[in-house]
Each structure stands twice: as structure tokens, then as C-alpha cells.
Amino acid sequence: MHSVQLRRTAGATVLTLAMVAGCGSAGSAEQPAAAAATRVFTADNGRITIPADPKRVVATGYAVPALIEADAALVGISSWQRGLPLMSDEDRATYDRIEKVAGEAAAETNYEAIAKVKPDLIVIGVPQPVLADVDVERLKSIAPVVAIGPTIPSAWRELSQRQSDAAGRAANFGQAKAAYEKKAAELAAKHKDALAGLKFGHVGSYGEVAKGTFQREFAGSWGTNIAQDVGVTYYGQVKVKGGGSKDVSEYPSIEELTESLGEADAITYSVQPDGTPNEAVKYVLDSELWKNLPAVKAGRTFAIRYTEAATYAAAMKTLDAVDQALAPLGES
């Protein structure tokens, strides 16, 4: 599901839902959901009674990668194009074979398709503002609805955990979390000396060239939060917090580049999976102001791939990318 731009409230309307659905029990899909064991789950929309062990899971939005990785009983998903480069071959095969029941946007929810698979649980994984694009009452007429939406980008850790728990796959989630934390700790130890005392800035992918702006990401944002687990320190904070992703990123004009990043000892910037910058990042890199930044003149700029990871398994790729990007720093 592309353009799920937590970094920007304006982009949030293209986020899709995340839904988990299951049949009533291990028996036929015709068996009433009430026959299954239930539990009370605390979600963004309150305390909801849900199946203890969902049997037929439909996932869209942020729940797609989380529940594929957690090996949930998926029978339908939305399109999730932005996450495809982060999937393993096995997870991509799972993604490809499952029926798509929603598009890239919340407004592209196919309620008839959801009802057809007889879900016993629906988990909506979009930010609160985007929830207005979903006919929640209609979904509630199909199955219990659990809203588990993201806030700031770094909250993917809690988000994916809660989504996995709702789908009855908490144990699977714990394995991925442990593997990620072990690798992050190893890389933090590896780069500790090279990173000591350095203040980093980050240029994100969502500036708008037409408006002459760039994206400065601070700690806790998409481009920074996983690098932080390796020991990178990002300085500063947004001037005015706007809620959600706007608490950890801002969009100055290109003329403010020196003011924004002039104090950075080093700068990271987001690039696409193939290692090339998108238009918004290239706009910054081609600027004369960029070329005159102290960090740029010192040769301390580092391109990082896979900065939009939203699950522990996907973030393993980001850890590798950060490790690779920082390698020259350790050699200097």
C-alpha cells in the first residue's frame, strides 16, 4: 500500500486499512462466530471482544507485512506496494498468492469482498485521521472491529506487536523481535567508536520539489529510528509539533538547508531500494547549499536504503543497509 506517509498528515489519506479476519472456529466457515472462544482486546477504539484464535484473517495496510511475517491465517489482503522490496522471497510469495480485497487507499475498501470471506475479526491499522475514510459501522455489521493505528513512525514496534497479538500470533512476533534486537546490539557495538560524539541530521524522501521544500527527519522518524538502534545520534527537534509524524519531521524550504543541517557532523539520507535517490532527495543533493554544508565537505554523508521498514523482519534489511552505509566512517 503505497504512499502511507506517516511523515505527513497530508499524505495520511492514502494509507489503507489493516484488517484481520477469521471464521468462527476450526470448523466450517458457516459455523457461528459466537461458538468460538473470545477475549477482550484493548484497541484504539476501546475494549473489543474478539476471537481468541482467529481462523481466517484479512489484512490490509500496515497489518499486511506484520501478519504475513507472523504467519497469521490470511485469506485476504490489500495491496501493499511500498513494502514489497522489504519482503523475503517467502513472504513475497505469500503476498502474491493471497486474494486482494482492498486497494492502496482506505477509500478502496471492498466491503463485499470482506463480507464474502466471513471474517470473525477486522483490524484497522491506519492513523486516526484516516479512519474517517473507512465505513466502520458497515465493517462492524460484518465482524468485530479493532483499530490499531500508527502514530509516530518509530511506533511500528508496538503497532506490529499489537496487530500480531490480535491475530493470535504473539509468540511468532516475539521471535522476530529477539532476532532484530540481537543484531542491532551487535552493530551498535561494532560502530560505537566511529559514531562517538557525532551529531547526525537526516534528509527524508518526502520533500516537495514543486514547493521548494525538503524533509528534515529527527529522532523517531522513518529515516532515523532504526539507525538510532545502531547508535546514531540525531540532534534537534521540530520547531512546532503538528501531531503524528509531524512531531518528528518538518519541511523547510531549500533556502533553509544551511540553517537546518549546518550543525550536523554527519548526514544520512534516504534512498530507494536500488540505492538511487528519489526526486525529493535528489533535489537536495543537487543544491549548491548542500555542497557547502560542513558534513558534506567533510565527506560524512551516508545513503540508507529500506528506511520505511515497519516490522522487525523488514527492519533486519534496514540494519544491514545502515551497517553498509556507515562502513566508510569506521575506515576514516
JSON list of N, CA, C and O in Angstrom, two decimals, residues 39 44 59 70 74 100 105 139 177 204-205 239 254 278 282 286 296 298 307 314:
[
{"chain": "A", "resi": 39, "resn": "ARG", "atom": "N", "xyz": [-12.00, -13.23, 23.70]},
{"chain": "A", "resi": 39, "resn": "ARG", "atom": "CA", "xyz": [-11.27, -12.48, 24.72]},
{"chain": "A", "resi": 39, "resn": "ARG", "atom": "C", "xyz": [-11.52, -11.00, 24.47]},
{"chain": "A", "resi": 39, "resn": "ARG", "atom": "O", "xyz": [-11.97, -10.60, 23.40]},
{"chain": "A", "resi": 44, "resn": "ASP", "atom": "N", "xyz": [-7.39, 0.93, 19.89]},
{"chain": "A", "resi": 44, "resn": "ASP", "atom": "CA", "xyz": [-7.53, 2.38, 19.85]},
{"chain": "A", "resi": 44, "resn": "ASP", "atom": "C", "xyz": [-8.99, 2.81, 20.00]},
{"chain": "A", "resi": 44, "resn": "ASP", "atom": "O", "xyz": [-9.27, 3.92, 20.45]},
{"chain": "A", "resi": 59, "resn": "ALA", "atom": "N", "xyz": [-6.01, -8.95, 6.02]},
{"chain": "A", "resi": 59, "resn": "ALA", "atom": "CA", "xyz": [-5.15, -7.85, 6.48]},
{"chain": "A", "resi": 59, "resn": "ALA", "atom": "C", "xyz": [-4.94, -6.85, 5.37]},
{"chain": "A", "resi": 59, "resn": "ALA", "atom": "O", "xyz": [-4.70, -7.20, 4.22]},
{"chain": "A", "resi": 70, "resn": "ALA", "atom": "N", "xyz": [4.04, -12.86, 10.76]},
{"chain": "A", "resi": 70, "resn": "ALA", "atom": "CA", "xyz": [3.62, -13.59, 11.96]},
{"chain": "A", "resi": 70, "resn": "ALA", "atom": "C", "xyz": [2.92, -14.90, 11.62]},
{"chain": "A", "resi": 70, "resn": "ALA", "atom": "O", "xyz": [2.52, -15.63, 12.53]},
{"chain": "A", "resi": 74, "resn": "LEU", "atom": "N", "xyz": [-4.07, -15.91, 6.94]},
{"chain": "A", "resi": 74, "resn": "LEU", "atom": "CA", "xyz": [-4.54, -14.91, 5.98]},
{"chain": "A", "resi": 74, "resn": "LEU", "atom": "C", "xyz": [-5.32, -15.52, 4.82]},
{"chain": "A", "resi": 74, "resn": "LEU", "atom": "O", "xyz": [-4.88, -16.49, 4.21]},
{"chain": "A", "resi": 100, "resn": "LYS", "atom": "N", "xyz": [-6.57, -10.22, -3.04]},
{"chain": "A", "resi": 100, "resn": "LYS", "atom": "CA", "xyz": [-6.57, -8.81, -2.64]},
{"chain": "A", "resi": 100, "resn": "LYS", "atom": "C", "xyz": [-8.01, -8.34, -2.47]},
{"chain": "A", "resi": 100, "resn": "LYS", "atom": "O", "xyz": [-8.82, -8.43, -3.39]},
{"chain": "A", "resi": 105, "resn": "ALA", "atom": "N", "xyz": [-5.67, 2.69, -1.07]},
{"chain": "A", "resi": 105, "resn": "ALA", "atom": "CA", "xyz": [-6.25, 3.72, -0.21]},
{"chain": "A", "resi": 105, "resn": "ALA", "atom": "C", "xyz": [-7.38, 3.18, 0.64]},
{"chain": "A", "resi": 105, "resn": "ALA", "atom": "O", "xyz": [-8.04, 2.20, 0.29]},
{"chain": "A", "resi": 139, "resn": "LEU", "atom": "N", "xyz": [-18.38, -2.16, 8.62]},
{"chain": "A", "resi": 139, "resn": "LEU", "atom": "CA", "xyz": [-17.48, -3.25, 8.98]},
{"chain": "A", "resi": 139, "resn": "LEU", "atom": "C", "xyz": [-17.95, -3.95, 10.24]},
{"chain": "A", "resi": 139, "resn": "LEU", "atom": "O", "xyz": [-17.89, -5.18, 10.36]},
{"chain": "A", "resi": 177, "resn": "LYS", "atom": "N", "xyz": [11.29, -10.14, 17.01]},
{"chain": "A", "resi": 177, "resn": "LYS", "atom": "CA", "xyz": [11.78, -9.03, 17.83]},
{"chain": "A", "resi": 177, "resn": "LYS", "atom": "C", "xyz": [13.14, -9.39, 18.44]},
{"chain": "A", "resi": 177, "resn": "LYS", "atom": "O", "xyz": [14.07, -8.57, 18.43]},
{"chain": "A", "resi": 204, "resn": "GLY", "atom": "N", "xyz": [14.90, 13.20, 4.47]},
{"chain": "A", "resi": 204, "resn": "GLY", "atom": "CA", "xyz": [13.92, 12.18, 4.11]},
{"chain": "A", "resi": 204, "resn": "GLY", "atom": "C", "xyz": [13.43, 12.29, 2.69]},
{"chain": "A", "resi": 204, "resn": "GLY", "atom": "O", "xyz": [13.81, 13.20, 1.94]},
{"chain": "A", "resi": 205, "resn": "SER", "atom": "N", "xyz": [12.53, 11.39, 2.33]},
{"chain": "A", "resi": 205, "resn": "SER", "atom": "CA", "xyz": [12.09, 11.24, 0.94]},
{"chain": "A", "resi": 205, "resn": "SER", "atom": "C", "xyz": [10.86, 12.05, 0.56]},
{"chain": "A", "resi": 205, "resn": "SER", "atom": "O", "xyz": [10.41, 11.98, -0.58]},
{"chain": "A", "resi": 239, "resn": "LYS", "atom": "N", "xyz": [10.38, 22.44, 15.01]},
{"chain": "A", "resi": 239, "resn": "LYS", "atom": "CA", "xyz": [10.10, 23.74, 15.63]},
{"chain": "A", "resi": 239, "resn": "LYS", "atom": "C", "xyz": [8.71, 23.76, 16.25]},
{"chain": "A", "resi": 239, "resn": "LYS", "atom": "O", "xyz": [8.51, 24.27, 17.35]},
{"chain": "A", "resi": 254, "resn": "ILE", "atom": "N", "xyz": [14.15, 24.91, 0.72]},
{"chain": "A", "resi": 254, "resn": "ILE", "atom": "CA", "xyz": [15.53, 24.55, 0.39]},
{"chain": "A", "resi": 254, "resn": "ILE", "atom": "C", "xyz": [16.49, 25.66, 0.81]},
{"chain": "A", "resi": 254, "resn": "ILE", "atom": "O", "xyz": [17.65, 25.39, 1.14]},
{"chain": "A", "resi": 278, "resn": "ASN", "atom": "N", "xyz": [15.30, 9.45, -4.69]},
{"chain": "A", "resi": 278, "resn": "ASN", "atom": "CA", "xyz": [14.12, 9.85, -5.44]},
{"chain": "A", "resi": 278, "resn": "ASN", "atom": "C", "xyz": [14.22, 11.34, -5.77]},
{"chain": "A", "resi": 278, "resn": "ASN", "atom": "O", "xyz": [15.21, 12.00, -5.43]},
{"chain": "A", "resi": 282, "resn": "LYS", "atom": "N", "xyz": [17.07, 13.95, -4.43]},
{"chain": "A", "resi": 282, "resn": "LYS", "atom": "CA", "xyz": [18.00, 14.43, -5.45]},
{"chain": "A", "resi": 282, "resn": "LYS", "atom": "C", "xyz": [17.98, 15.96, -5.52]},
{"chain": "A", "resi": 282, "resn": "LYS", "atom": "O", "xyz": [19.02, 16.60, -5.75]},
{"chain": "A", "resi": 286, "resn": "ASP", "atom": "N", "xyz": [21.49, 17.98, -5.21]},
{"chain": "A", "resi": 286, "resn": "ASP", "atom": "CA", "xyz": [21.95, 18.81, -6.33]},
{"chain": "A", "resi": 286, "resn": "ASP", "atom": "C", "xyz": [22.08, 20.28, -5.95]},
{"chain": "A", "resi": 286, "resn": "ASP", "atom": "O", "xyz": [22.60, 21.09, -6.74]},
{"chain": "A", "resi": 296, "resn": "VAL", "atom": "N", "xyz": [28.99, 17.68, 4.42]},
{"chain": "A", "resi": 296, "resn": "VAL", "atom": "CA", "xyz": [29.21, 17.26, 3.04]},
{"chain": "A", "resi": 296, "resn": "VAL", "atom": "C", "xyz": [30.66, 17.49, 2.64]},
{"chain": "A", "resi": 296, "resn": "VAL", "atom": "O", "xyz": [31.31, 16.63, 2.03]},
{"chain": "A", "resi": 298, "resn": "ALA", "atom": "N", "xyz": [33.11, 17.46, 4.56]},
{"chain": "A", "resi": 298, "resn": "ALA", "atom": "CA", "xyz": [33.95, 16.51, 5.30]},
{"chain": "A", "resi": 298, "resn": "ALA", "atom": "C", "xyz": [33.80, 15.08, 4.79]},
{"chain": "A", "resi": 298, "resn": "ALA", "atom": "O", "xyz": [34.48, 14.17, 5.28]},
{"chain": "A", "resi": 307, "resn": "THR", "atom": "N", "xyz": [14.47, 2.55, 4.50]},
{"chain": "A", "resi": 307, "resn": "THR", "atom": "CA", "xyz": [14.18, 3.34, 5.70]},
{"chain": "A", "resi": 307, "resn": "THR", "atom": "C", "xyz": [12.71, 3.29, 6.12]},
{"chain": "A", "resi": 307, "resn": "THR", "atom": "O", "xyz": [12.36, 3.85, 7.16]},
{"chain": "A", "resi": 314, "resn": "ALA", "atom": "N", "xyz": [11.42, -6.94, 8.41]},
{"chain": "A", "resi": 314, "resn": "ALA", "atom": "CA", "xyz": [11.82, -5.98, 7.38]},
{"chain": "A", "resi": 314, "resn": "ALA", "atom": "C", "xyz": [12.96, -5.11, 7.87]},
{"chain": "A", "resi": 314, "resn": "ALA", "atom": "O", "xyz": [13.88, -4.77, 7.11]}
]
